[in-house]
mmCIF file of C-alpha atoms and ligand atoms in Angstrom:
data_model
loop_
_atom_site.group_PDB
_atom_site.id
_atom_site.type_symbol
_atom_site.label_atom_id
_atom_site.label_comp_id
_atom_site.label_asym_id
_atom_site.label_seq_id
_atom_site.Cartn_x
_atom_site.Cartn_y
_atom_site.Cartn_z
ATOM 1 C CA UNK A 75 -203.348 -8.472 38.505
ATOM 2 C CA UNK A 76 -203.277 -10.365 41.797
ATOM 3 C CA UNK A 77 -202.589 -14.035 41.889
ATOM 4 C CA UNK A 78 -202.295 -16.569 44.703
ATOM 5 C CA UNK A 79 -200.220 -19.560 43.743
ATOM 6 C CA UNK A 80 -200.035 -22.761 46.580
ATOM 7 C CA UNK A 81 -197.137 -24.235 46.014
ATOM 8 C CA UNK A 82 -195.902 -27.686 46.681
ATOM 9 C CA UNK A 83 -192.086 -28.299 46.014
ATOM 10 C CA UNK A 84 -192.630 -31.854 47.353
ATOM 11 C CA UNK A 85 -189.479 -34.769 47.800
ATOM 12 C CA UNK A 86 -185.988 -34.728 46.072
ATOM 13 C CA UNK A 87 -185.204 -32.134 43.523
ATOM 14 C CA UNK A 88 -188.769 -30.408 44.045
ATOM 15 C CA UNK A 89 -187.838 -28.000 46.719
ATOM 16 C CA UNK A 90 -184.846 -26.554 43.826
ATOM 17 C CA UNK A 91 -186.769 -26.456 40.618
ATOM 18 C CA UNK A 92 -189.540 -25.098 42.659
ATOM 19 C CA UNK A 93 -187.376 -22.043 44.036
ATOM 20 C CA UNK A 94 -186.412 -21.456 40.534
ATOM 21 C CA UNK A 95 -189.662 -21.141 39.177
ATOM 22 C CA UNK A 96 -190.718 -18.953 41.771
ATOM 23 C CA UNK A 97 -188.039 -16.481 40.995
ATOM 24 C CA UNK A 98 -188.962 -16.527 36.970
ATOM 25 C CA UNK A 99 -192.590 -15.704 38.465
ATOM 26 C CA UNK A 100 -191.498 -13.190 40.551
ATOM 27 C CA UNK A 101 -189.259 -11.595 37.421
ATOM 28 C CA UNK A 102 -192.381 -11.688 35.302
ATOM 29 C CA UNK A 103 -194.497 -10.350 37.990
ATOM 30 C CA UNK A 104 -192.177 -7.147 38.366
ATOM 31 C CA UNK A 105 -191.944 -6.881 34.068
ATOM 32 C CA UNK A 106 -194.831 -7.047 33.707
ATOM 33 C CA UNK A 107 -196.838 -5.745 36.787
ATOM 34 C CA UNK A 108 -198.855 -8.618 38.526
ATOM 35 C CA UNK A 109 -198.461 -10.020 42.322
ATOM 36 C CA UNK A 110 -197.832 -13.293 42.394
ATOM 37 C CA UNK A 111 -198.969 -14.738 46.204
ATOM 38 C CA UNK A 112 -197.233 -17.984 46.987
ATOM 39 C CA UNK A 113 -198.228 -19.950 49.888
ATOM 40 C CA UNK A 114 -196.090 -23.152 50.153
ATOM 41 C CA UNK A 115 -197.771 -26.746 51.633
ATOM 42 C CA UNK A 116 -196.718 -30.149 52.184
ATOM 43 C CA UNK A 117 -197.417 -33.335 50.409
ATOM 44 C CA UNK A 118 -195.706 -36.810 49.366
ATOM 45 C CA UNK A 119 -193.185 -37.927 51.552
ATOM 46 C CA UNK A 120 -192.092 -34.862 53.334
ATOM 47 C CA UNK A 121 -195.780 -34.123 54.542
ATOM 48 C CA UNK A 122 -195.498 -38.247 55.523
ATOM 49 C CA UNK A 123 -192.711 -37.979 57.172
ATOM 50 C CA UNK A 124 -194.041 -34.591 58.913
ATOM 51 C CA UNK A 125 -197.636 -34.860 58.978
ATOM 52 C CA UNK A 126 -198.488 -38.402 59.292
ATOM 53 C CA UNK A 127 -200.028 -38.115 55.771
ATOM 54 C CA UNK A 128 -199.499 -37.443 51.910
ATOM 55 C CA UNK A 129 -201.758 -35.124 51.336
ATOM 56 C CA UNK A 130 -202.897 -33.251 54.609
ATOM 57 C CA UNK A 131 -206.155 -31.284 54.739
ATOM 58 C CA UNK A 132 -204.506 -28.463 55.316
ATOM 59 C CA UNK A 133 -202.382 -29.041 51.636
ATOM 60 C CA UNK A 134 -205.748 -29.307 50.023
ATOM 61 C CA UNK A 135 -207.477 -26.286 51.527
ATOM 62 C CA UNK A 136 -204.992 -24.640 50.768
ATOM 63 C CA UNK A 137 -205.046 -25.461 46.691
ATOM 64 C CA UNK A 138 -208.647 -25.160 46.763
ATOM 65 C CA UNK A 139 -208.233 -21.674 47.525
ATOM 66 C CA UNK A 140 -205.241 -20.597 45.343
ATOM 67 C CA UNK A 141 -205.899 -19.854 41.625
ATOM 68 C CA UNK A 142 -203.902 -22.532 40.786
ATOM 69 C CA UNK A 143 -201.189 -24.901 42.133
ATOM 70 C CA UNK A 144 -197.434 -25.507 41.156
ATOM 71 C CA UNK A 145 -195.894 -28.511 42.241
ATOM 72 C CA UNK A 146 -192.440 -29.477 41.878
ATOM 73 C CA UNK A 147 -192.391 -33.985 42.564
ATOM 74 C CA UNK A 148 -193.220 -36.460 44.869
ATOM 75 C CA UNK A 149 -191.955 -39.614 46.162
ATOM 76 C CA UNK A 150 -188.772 -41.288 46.407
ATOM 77 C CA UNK A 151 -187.190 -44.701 47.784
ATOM 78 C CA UNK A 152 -187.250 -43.806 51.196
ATOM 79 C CA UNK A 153 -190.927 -44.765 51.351
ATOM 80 C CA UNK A 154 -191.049 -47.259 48.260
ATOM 81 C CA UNK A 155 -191.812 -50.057 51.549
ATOM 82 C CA UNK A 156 -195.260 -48.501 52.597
ATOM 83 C CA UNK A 157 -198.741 -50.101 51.703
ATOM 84 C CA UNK A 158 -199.581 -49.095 48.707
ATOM 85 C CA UNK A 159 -202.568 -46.585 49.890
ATOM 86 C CA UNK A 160 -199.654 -44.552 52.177
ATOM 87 C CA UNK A 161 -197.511 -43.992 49.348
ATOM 88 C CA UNK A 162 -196.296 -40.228 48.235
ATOM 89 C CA UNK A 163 -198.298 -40.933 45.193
ATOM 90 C CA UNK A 164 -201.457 -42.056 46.761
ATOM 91 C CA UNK A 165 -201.010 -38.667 47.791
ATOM 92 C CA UNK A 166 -200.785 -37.024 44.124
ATOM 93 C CA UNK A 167 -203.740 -39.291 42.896
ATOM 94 C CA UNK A 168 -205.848 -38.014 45.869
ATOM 95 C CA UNK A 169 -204.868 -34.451 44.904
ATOM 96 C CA UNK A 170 -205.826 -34.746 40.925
ATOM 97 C CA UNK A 171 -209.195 -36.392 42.036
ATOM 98 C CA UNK A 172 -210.263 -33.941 44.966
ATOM 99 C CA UNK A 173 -208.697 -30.807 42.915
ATOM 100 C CA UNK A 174 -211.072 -32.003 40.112
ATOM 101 C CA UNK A 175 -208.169 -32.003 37.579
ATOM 102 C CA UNK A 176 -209.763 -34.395 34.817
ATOM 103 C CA UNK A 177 -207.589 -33.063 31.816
ATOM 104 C CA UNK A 178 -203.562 -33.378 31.757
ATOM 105 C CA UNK A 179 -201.758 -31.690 29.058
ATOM 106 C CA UNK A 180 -198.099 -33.007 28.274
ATOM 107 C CA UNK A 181 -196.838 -31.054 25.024
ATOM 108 C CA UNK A 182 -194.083 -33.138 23.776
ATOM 109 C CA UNK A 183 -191.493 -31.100 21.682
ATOM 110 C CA UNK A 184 -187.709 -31.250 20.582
ATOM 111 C CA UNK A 185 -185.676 -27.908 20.496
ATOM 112 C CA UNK A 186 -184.015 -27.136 17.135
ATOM 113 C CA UNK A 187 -180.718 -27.140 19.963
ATOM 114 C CA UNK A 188 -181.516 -30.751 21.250
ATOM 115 C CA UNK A 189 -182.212 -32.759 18.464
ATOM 116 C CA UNK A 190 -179.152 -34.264 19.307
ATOM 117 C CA UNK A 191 -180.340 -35.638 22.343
ATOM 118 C CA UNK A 192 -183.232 -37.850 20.942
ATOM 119 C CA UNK A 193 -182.569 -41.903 20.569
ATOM 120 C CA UNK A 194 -184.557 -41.387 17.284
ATOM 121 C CA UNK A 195 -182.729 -41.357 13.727
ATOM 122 C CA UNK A 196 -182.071 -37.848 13.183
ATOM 123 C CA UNK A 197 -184.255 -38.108 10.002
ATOM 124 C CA UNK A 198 -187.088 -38.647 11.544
ATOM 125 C CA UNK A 199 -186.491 -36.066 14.301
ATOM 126 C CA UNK A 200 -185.996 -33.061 11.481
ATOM 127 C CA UNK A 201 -189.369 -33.943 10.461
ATOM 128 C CA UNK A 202 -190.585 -32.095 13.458
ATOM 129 C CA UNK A 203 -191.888 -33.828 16.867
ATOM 130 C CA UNK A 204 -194.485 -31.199 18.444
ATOM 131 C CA UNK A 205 -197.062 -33.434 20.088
ATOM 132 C CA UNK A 206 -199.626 -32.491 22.591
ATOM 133 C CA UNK A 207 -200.837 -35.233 25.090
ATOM 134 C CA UNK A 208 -204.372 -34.831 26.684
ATOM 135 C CA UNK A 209 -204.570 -37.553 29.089
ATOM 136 C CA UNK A 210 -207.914 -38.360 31.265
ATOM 137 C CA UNK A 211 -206.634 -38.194 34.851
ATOM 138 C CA UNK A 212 -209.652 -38.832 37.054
ATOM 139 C CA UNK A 213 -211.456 -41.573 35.781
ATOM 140 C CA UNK A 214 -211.042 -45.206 34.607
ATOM 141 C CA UNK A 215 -208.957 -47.960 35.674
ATOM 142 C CA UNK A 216 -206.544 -45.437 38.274
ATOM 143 C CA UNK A 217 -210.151 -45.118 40.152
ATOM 144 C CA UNK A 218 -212.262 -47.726 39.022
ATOM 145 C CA UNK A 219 -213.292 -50.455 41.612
ATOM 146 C CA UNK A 220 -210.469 -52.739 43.120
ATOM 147 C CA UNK A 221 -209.800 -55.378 45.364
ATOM 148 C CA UNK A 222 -208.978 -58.673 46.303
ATOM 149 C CA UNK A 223 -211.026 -62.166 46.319
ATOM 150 C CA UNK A 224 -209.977 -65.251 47.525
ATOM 151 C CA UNK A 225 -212.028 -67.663 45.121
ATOM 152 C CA UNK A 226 -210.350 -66.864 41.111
ATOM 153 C CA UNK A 227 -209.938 -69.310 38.779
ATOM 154 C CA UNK A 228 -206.700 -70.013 39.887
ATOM 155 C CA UNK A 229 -206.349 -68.912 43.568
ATOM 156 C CA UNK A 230 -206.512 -65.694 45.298
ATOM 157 C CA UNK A 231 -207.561 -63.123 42.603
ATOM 158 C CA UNK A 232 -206.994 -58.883 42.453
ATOM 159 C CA UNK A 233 -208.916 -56.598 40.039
ATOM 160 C CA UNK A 234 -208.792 -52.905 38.760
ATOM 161 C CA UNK A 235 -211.231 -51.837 37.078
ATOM 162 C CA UNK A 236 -211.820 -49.630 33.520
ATOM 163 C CA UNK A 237 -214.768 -47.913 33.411
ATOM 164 C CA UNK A 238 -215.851 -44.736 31.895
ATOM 165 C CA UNK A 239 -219.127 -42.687 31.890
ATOM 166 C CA UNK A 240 -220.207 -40.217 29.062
ATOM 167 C CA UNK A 241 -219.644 -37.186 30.479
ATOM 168 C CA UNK A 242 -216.099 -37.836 31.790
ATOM 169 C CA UNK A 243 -215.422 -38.722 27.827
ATOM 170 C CA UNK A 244 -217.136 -35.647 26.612
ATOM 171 C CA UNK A 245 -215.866 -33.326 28.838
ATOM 172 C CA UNK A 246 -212.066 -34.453 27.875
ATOM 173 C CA UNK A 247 -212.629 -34.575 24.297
ATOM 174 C CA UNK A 248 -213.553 -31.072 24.012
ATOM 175 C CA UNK A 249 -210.683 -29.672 25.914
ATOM 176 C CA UNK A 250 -208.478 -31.725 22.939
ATOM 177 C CA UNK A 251 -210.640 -30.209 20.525
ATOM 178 C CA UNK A 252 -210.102 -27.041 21.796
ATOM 179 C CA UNK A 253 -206.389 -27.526 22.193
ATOM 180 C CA UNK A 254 -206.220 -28.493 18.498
ATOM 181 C CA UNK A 255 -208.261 -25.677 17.107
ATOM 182 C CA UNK A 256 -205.520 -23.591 18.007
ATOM 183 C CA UNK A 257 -202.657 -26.255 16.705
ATOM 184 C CA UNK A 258 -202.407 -28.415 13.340
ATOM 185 C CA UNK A 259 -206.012 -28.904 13.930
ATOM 186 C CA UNK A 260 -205.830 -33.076 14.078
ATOM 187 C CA UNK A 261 -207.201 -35.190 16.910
ATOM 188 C CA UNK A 262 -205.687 -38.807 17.345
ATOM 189 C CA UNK A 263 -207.637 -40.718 19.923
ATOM 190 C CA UNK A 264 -206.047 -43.551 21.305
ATOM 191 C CA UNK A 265 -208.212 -46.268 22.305
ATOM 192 C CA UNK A 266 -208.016 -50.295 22.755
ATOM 193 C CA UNK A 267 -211.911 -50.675 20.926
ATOM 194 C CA UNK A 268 -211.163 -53.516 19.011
ATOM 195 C CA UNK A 269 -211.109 -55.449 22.923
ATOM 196 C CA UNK A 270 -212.468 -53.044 25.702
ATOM 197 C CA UNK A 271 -216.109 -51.961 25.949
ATOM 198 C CA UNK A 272 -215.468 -48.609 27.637
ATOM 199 C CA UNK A 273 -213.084 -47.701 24.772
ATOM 200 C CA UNK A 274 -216.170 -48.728 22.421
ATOM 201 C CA UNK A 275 -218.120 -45.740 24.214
ATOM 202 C CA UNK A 276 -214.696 -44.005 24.400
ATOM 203 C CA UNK A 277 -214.513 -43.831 21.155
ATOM 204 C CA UNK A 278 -218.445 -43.130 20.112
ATOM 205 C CA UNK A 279 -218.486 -39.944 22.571
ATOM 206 C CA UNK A 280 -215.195 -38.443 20.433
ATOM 207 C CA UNK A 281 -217.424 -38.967 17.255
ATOM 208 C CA UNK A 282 -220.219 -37.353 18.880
ATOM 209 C CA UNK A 283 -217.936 -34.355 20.328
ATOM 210 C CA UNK A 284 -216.079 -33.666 16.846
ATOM 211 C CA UNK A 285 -219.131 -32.675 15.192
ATOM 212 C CA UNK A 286 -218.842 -29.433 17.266
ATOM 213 C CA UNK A 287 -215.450 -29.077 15.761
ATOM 214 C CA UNK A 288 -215.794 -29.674 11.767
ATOM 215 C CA UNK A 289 -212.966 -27.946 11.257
ATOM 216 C CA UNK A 290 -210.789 -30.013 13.130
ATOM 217 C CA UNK A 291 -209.844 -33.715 11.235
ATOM 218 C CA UNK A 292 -210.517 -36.685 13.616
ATOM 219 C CA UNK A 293 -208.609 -40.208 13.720
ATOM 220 C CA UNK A 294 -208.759 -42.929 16.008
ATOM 221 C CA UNK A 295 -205.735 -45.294 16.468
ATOM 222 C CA UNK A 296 -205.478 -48.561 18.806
ATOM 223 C CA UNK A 297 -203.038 -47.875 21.684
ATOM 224 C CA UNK A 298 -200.888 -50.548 20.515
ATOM 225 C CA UNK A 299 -200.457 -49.249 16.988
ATOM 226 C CA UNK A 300 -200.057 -45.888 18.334
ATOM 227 C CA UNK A 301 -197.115 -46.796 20.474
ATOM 228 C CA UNK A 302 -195.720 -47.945 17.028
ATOM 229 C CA UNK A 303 -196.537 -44.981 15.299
ATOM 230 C CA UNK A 304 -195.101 -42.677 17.977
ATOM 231 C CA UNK A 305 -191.452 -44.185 17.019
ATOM 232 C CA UNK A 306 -191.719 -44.500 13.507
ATOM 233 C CA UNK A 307 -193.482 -41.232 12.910
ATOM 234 C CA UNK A 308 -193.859 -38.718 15.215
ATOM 235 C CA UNK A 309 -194.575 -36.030 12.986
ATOM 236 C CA UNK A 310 -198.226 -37.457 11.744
ATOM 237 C CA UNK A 311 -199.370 -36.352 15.403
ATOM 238 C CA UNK A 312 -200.792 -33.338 16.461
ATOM 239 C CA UNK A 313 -203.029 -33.621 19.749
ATOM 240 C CA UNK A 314 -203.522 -37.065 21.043
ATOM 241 C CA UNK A 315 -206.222 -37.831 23.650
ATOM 242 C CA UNK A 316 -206.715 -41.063 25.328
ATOM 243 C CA UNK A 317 -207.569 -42.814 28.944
ATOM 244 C CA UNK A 318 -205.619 -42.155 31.959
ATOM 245 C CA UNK A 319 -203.640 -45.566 32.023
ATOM 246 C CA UNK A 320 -202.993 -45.352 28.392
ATOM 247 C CA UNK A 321 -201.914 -41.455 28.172
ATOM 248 C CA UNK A 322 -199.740 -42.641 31.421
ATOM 249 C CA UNK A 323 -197.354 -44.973 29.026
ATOM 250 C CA UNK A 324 -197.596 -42.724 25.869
ATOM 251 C CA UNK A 325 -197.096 -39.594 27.419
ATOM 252 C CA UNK A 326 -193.387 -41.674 28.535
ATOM 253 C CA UNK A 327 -192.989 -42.807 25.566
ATOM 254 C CA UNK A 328 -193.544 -39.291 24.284
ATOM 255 C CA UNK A 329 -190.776 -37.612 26.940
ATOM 256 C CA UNK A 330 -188.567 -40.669 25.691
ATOM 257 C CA UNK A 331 -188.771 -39.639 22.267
ATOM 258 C CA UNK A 332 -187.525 -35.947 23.090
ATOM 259 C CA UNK A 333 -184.683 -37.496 25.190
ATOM 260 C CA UNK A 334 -184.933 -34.760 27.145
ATOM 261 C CA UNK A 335 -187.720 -35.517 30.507
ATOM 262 C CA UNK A 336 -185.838 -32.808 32.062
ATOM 263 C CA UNK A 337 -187.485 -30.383 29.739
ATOM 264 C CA UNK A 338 -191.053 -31.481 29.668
ATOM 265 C CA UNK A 339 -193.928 -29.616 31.642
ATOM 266 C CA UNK A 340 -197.479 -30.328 32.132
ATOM 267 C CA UNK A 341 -200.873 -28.867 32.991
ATOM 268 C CA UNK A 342 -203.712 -30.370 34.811
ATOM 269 C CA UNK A 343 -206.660 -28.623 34.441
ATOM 270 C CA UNK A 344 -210.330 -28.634 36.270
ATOM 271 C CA UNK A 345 -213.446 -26.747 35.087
ATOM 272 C CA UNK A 346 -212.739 -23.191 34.757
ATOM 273 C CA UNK A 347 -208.917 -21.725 34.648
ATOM 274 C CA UNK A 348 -208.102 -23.509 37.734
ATOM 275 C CA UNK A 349 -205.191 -25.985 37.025
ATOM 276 C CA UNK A 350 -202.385 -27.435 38.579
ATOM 277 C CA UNK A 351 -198.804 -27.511 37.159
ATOM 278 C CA UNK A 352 -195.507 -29.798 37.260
ATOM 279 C CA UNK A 353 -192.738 -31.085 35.553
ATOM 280 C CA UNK A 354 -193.174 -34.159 34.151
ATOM 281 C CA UNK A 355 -189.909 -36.327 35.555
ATOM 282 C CA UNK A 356 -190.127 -37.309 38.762
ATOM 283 C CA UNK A 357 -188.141 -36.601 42.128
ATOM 284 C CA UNK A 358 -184.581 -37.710 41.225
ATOM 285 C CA UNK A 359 -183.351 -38.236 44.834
ATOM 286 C CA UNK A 360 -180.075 -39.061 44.143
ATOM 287 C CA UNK A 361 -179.169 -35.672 42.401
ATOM 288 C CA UNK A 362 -181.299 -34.068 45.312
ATOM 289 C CA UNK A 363 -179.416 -30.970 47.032
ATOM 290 C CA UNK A 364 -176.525 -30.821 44.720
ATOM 291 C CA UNK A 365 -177.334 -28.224 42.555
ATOM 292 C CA UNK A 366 -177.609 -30.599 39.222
ATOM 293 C CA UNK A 367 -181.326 -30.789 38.653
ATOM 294 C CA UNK A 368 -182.777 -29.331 35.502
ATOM 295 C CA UNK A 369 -185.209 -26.603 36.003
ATOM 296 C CA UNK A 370 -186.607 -25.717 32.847
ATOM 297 C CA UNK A 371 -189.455 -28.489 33.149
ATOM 298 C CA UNK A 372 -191.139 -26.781 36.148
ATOM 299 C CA UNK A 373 -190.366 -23.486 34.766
ATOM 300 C CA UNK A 374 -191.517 -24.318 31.704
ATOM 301 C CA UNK A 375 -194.916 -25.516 33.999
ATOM 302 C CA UNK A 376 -195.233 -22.593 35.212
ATOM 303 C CA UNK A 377 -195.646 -20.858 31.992
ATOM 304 C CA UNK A 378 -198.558 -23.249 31.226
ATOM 305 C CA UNK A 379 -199.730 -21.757 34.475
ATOM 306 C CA UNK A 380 -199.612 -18.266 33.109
ATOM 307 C CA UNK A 381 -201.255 -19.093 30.119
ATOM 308 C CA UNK A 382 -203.916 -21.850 30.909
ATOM 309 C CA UNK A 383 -204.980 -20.660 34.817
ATOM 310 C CA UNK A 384 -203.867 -16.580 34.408
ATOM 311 C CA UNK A 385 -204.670 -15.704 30.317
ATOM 312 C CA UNK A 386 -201.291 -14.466 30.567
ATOM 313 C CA UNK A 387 -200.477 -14.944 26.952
ATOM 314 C CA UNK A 388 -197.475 -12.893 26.163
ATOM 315 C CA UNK A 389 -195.960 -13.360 29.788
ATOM 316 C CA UNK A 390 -196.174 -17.548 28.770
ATOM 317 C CA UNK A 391 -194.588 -16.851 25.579
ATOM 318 C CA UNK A 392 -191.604 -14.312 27.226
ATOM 319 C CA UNK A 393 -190.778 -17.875 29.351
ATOM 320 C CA UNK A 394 -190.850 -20.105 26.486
ATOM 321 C CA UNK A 395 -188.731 -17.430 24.764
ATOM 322 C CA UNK A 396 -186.213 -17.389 27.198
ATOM 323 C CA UNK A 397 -185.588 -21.294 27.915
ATOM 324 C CA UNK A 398 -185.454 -21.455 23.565
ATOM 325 C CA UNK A 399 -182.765 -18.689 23.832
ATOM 326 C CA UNK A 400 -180.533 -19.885 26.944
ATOM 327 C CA UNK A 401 -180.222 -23.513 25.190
ATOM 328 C CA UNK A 402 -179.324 -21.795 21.643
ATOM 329 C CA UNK A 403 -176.700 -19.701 23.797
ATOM 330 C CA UNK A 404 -175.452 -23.546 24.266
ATOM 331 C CA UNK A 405 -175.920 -23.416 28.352
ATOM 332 C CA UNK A 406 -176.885 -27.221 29.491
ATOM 333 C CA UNK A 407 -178.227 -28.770 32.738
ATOM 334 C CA UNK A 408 -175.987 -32.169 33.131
ATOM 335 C CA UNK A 409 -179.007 -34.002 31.782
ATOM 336 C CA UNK A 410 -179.324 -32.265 28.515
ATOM 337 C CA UNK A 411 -175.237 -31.791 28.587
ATOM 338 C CA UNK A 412 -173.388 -32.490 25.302
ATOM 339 C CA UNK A 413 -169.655 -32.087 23.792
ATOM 340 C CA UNK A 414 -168.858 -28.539 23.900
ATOM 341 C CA UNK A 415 -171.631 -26.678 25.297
ATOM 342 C CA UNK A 416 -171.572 -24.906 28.908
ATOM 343 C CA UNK A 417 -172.771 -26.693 31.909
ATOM 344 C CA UNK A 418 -174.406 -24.829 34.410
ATOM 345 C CA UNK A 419 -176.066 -25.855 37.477
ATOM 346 C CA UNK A 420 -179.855 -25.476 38.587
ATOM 347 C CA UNK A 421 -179.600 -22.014 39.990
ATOM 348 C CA UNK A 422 -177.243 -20.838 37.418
ATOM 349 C CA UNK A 423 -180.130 -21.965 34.412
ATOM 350 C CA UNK A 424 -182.469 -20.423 36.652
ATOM 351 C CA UNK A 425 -180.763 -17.076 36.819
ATOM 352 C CA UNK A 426 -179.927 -17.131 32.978
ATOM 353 C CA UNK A 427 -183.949 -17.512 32.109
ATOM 354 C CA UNK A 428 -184.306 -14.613 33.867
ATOM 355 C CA UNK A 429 -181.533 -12.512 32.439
ATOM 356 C CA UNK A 430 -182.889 -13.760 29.358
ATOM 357 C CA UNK A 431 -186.387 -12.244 30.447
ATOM 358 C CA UNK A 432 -185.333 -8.803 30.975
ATOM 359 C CA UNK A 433 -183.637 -8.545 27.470
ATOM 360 C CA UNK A 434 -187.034 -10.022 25.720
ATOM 361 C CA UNK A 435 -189.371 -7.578 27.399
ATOM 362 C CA UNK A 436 -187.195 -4.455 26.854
HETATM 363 C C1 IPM B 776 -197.551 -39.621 36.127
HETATM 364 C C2 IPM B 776 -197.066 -40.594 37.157
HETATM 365 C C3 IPM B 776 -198.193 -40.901 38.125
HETATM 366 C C4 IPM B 776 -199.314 -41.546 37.321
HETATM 367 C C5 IPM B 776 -197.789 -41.764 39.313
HETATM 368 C C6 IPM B 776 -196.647 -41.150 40.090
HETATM 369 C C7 IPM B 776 -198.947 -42.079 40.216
HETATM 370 O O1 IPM B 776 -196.563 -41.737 36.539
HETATM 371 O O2 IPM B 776 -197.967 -38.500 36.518
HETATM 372 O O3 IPM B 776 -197.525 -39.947 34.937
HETATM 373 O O4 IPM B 776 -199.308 -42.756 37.086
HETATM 374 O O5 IPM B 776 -200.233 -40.824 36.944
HETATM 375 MG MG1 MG B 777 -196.456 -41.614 34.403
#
């Protein structure tokens, strides 16, 4: 099968964990007998700094007409100083909401070979910490209605604003639903309904929605008792969904809790397979261009790519395979690095996933 890919490697490390992931695609494309297309664009800083812009029109037309979009990170402290609507990220934000990418997926596991590397009590870490995060991305409080007034009760005032319509619930819920069908079959929706309104409708659309899905057990937690419960016991979760600004903080607390961001990819999906798909840690300019970064998040992305935009099933799982392999054969990035196991550097992991490839699919 034929697939075009746009790709964005974006500021700092992007361009390198990008590059990697292209080659695993390309390895998978010649095992297994697809044509992956790339076409690379500009946005966040670079496309600033070269187009005048974040996200150019050109970037976007571009993703629009790809099957889906892999994008390695944005931003960095070289443009920390602009207003805030000519930021990198303004940039990324504009991209999620014109791209139509309402549900982001953050699966939040530990490898058996990294339990080390958690800051949790190793007790509570054997239990078994395989979370998946379905965050709203488009909607409430990130693009509610803001501003500035001069007359507030004490001074000059701002505002952001948390709204969310029925639909925009609905259509979120069922992609958790469908996520957990597949999983432990247990939907924890996070919610602040004790305070907020739109969480009171929040939370009446997921009742409404899990009656489609009686075979999957519902629960609703308060955001602040689920950043409690994420700590003390990570195991009781199986797919959380919540708001955008909430999923934003306990989808970090959720990388935390691995203790290994490096590792962590995401989806963002629209209607239909369209999706785009990116590591979860940020740029890390100051290990940019050094061969240090740790590739396996994006990698790892773009097996969510195979398997959420492409239906590639067994290609996905051949990835995911190989990164669970190369860490039991004890090779470590310098963020994941512990006593006595082999450091490698980004193209070196990248080359050993797809070694690692080629044994699996013979
Ligand atoms: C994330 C990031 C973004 C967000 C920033 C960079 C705008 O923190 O993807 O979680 O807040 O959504
Ligand atoms: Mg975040």
């Amino acid at each position: 099968m034929k697939f075009d890919i746009a790709c964005i490697p974006g500021d700092g490390i992007g361009p390198e964990i990008i590059n990697e992931a292209i080659s695993v695609l390309n390895k998978i494309g010649e095992i297994f007998n697809h044509d992956f297309n790339f076409k690379e664009v500009l946005a966040g800083g670079i496309a600033i700094d070269k187009r005048g812009e974040a996200l150019p029109q050109e970037t976007l037309d571009v993703c629009k007409n790809s099957d889906a979009v892999l994008l390695g990170a944005v931003g960095g402290p070289k443009w920390d100083d602009l207003p805030g609507d000519k930021r990198p990220e303004t940039g990324l934000l504009a991209l999620r909401q014109e791209l139509g990418l309402f549900a982001n997926i953050r699966p939040v596991i530990v490898y058996k070979s990294l339990i080390e590397a958690s800051p949790l009590r190793r007790d509570i870490v054997e239990e078994g910490i395989d979370i998946c995060v379905v965050r709203e991305l488009i909607g409430g409080i990130y693009f509610g209605e803001r501003g500035r007034r001069k007359e507030g009760k004490m001074g000059e005032e701002a505002y952001d604003t948390e709204a969310y319509s029925v639909g925009e619930v609905e259509r979120v819920a069922r992609i958790a639903f469908e996520i957990a069908k597949k999983r432990k079959k247990k939907v924890t929706s996070v919610d602040k309904a004790n305070v907020l309104e739109s969480s009171r409708l929040w939370r009446s659309v997921m009742i409404k929605v899990a009656k489609d899905y009686p075979e999957v057990e519902l629960e609703h937690m308060y955001v602040d008792n689920a950043s409690m419960q994420l700590i003390r016991r990570p195991a009781n979760f199986d797919v959380i969904v919540t708001t955008n600004m909430f999923g934003d903080i306990l989808s970090d607390e959720g990388s935390m809790i691995t203790g290994s961001i490096g590792m962590l990819p995401s989806a963002s999906l629209a209607e239909g397979n369209y999706g785009m798909y990116e590591p979860i840690h940020g740029s890390a300019p100051d290990i940019a261009n050094q061969n240090k970064s740790n590739p396996l998040a994006t990698i790892l992305s773009a097996g969510m790519m195979l398997r959420y935009s492409f239906k590639l099933e067994e290609e996905a799982k051949a990835i995911e395979k190989a990164v669970e392999n190369v860490l039991d054969m004890n090779y470590r990035t310098e963020d994941i690095m512990s006593p006595g196991a082999k450091l490698v550097g980004t193209k070196e992991m990248g080359q050993l996933i797809i070694t690692e490839i080629d044994k699996i699919a013979k």
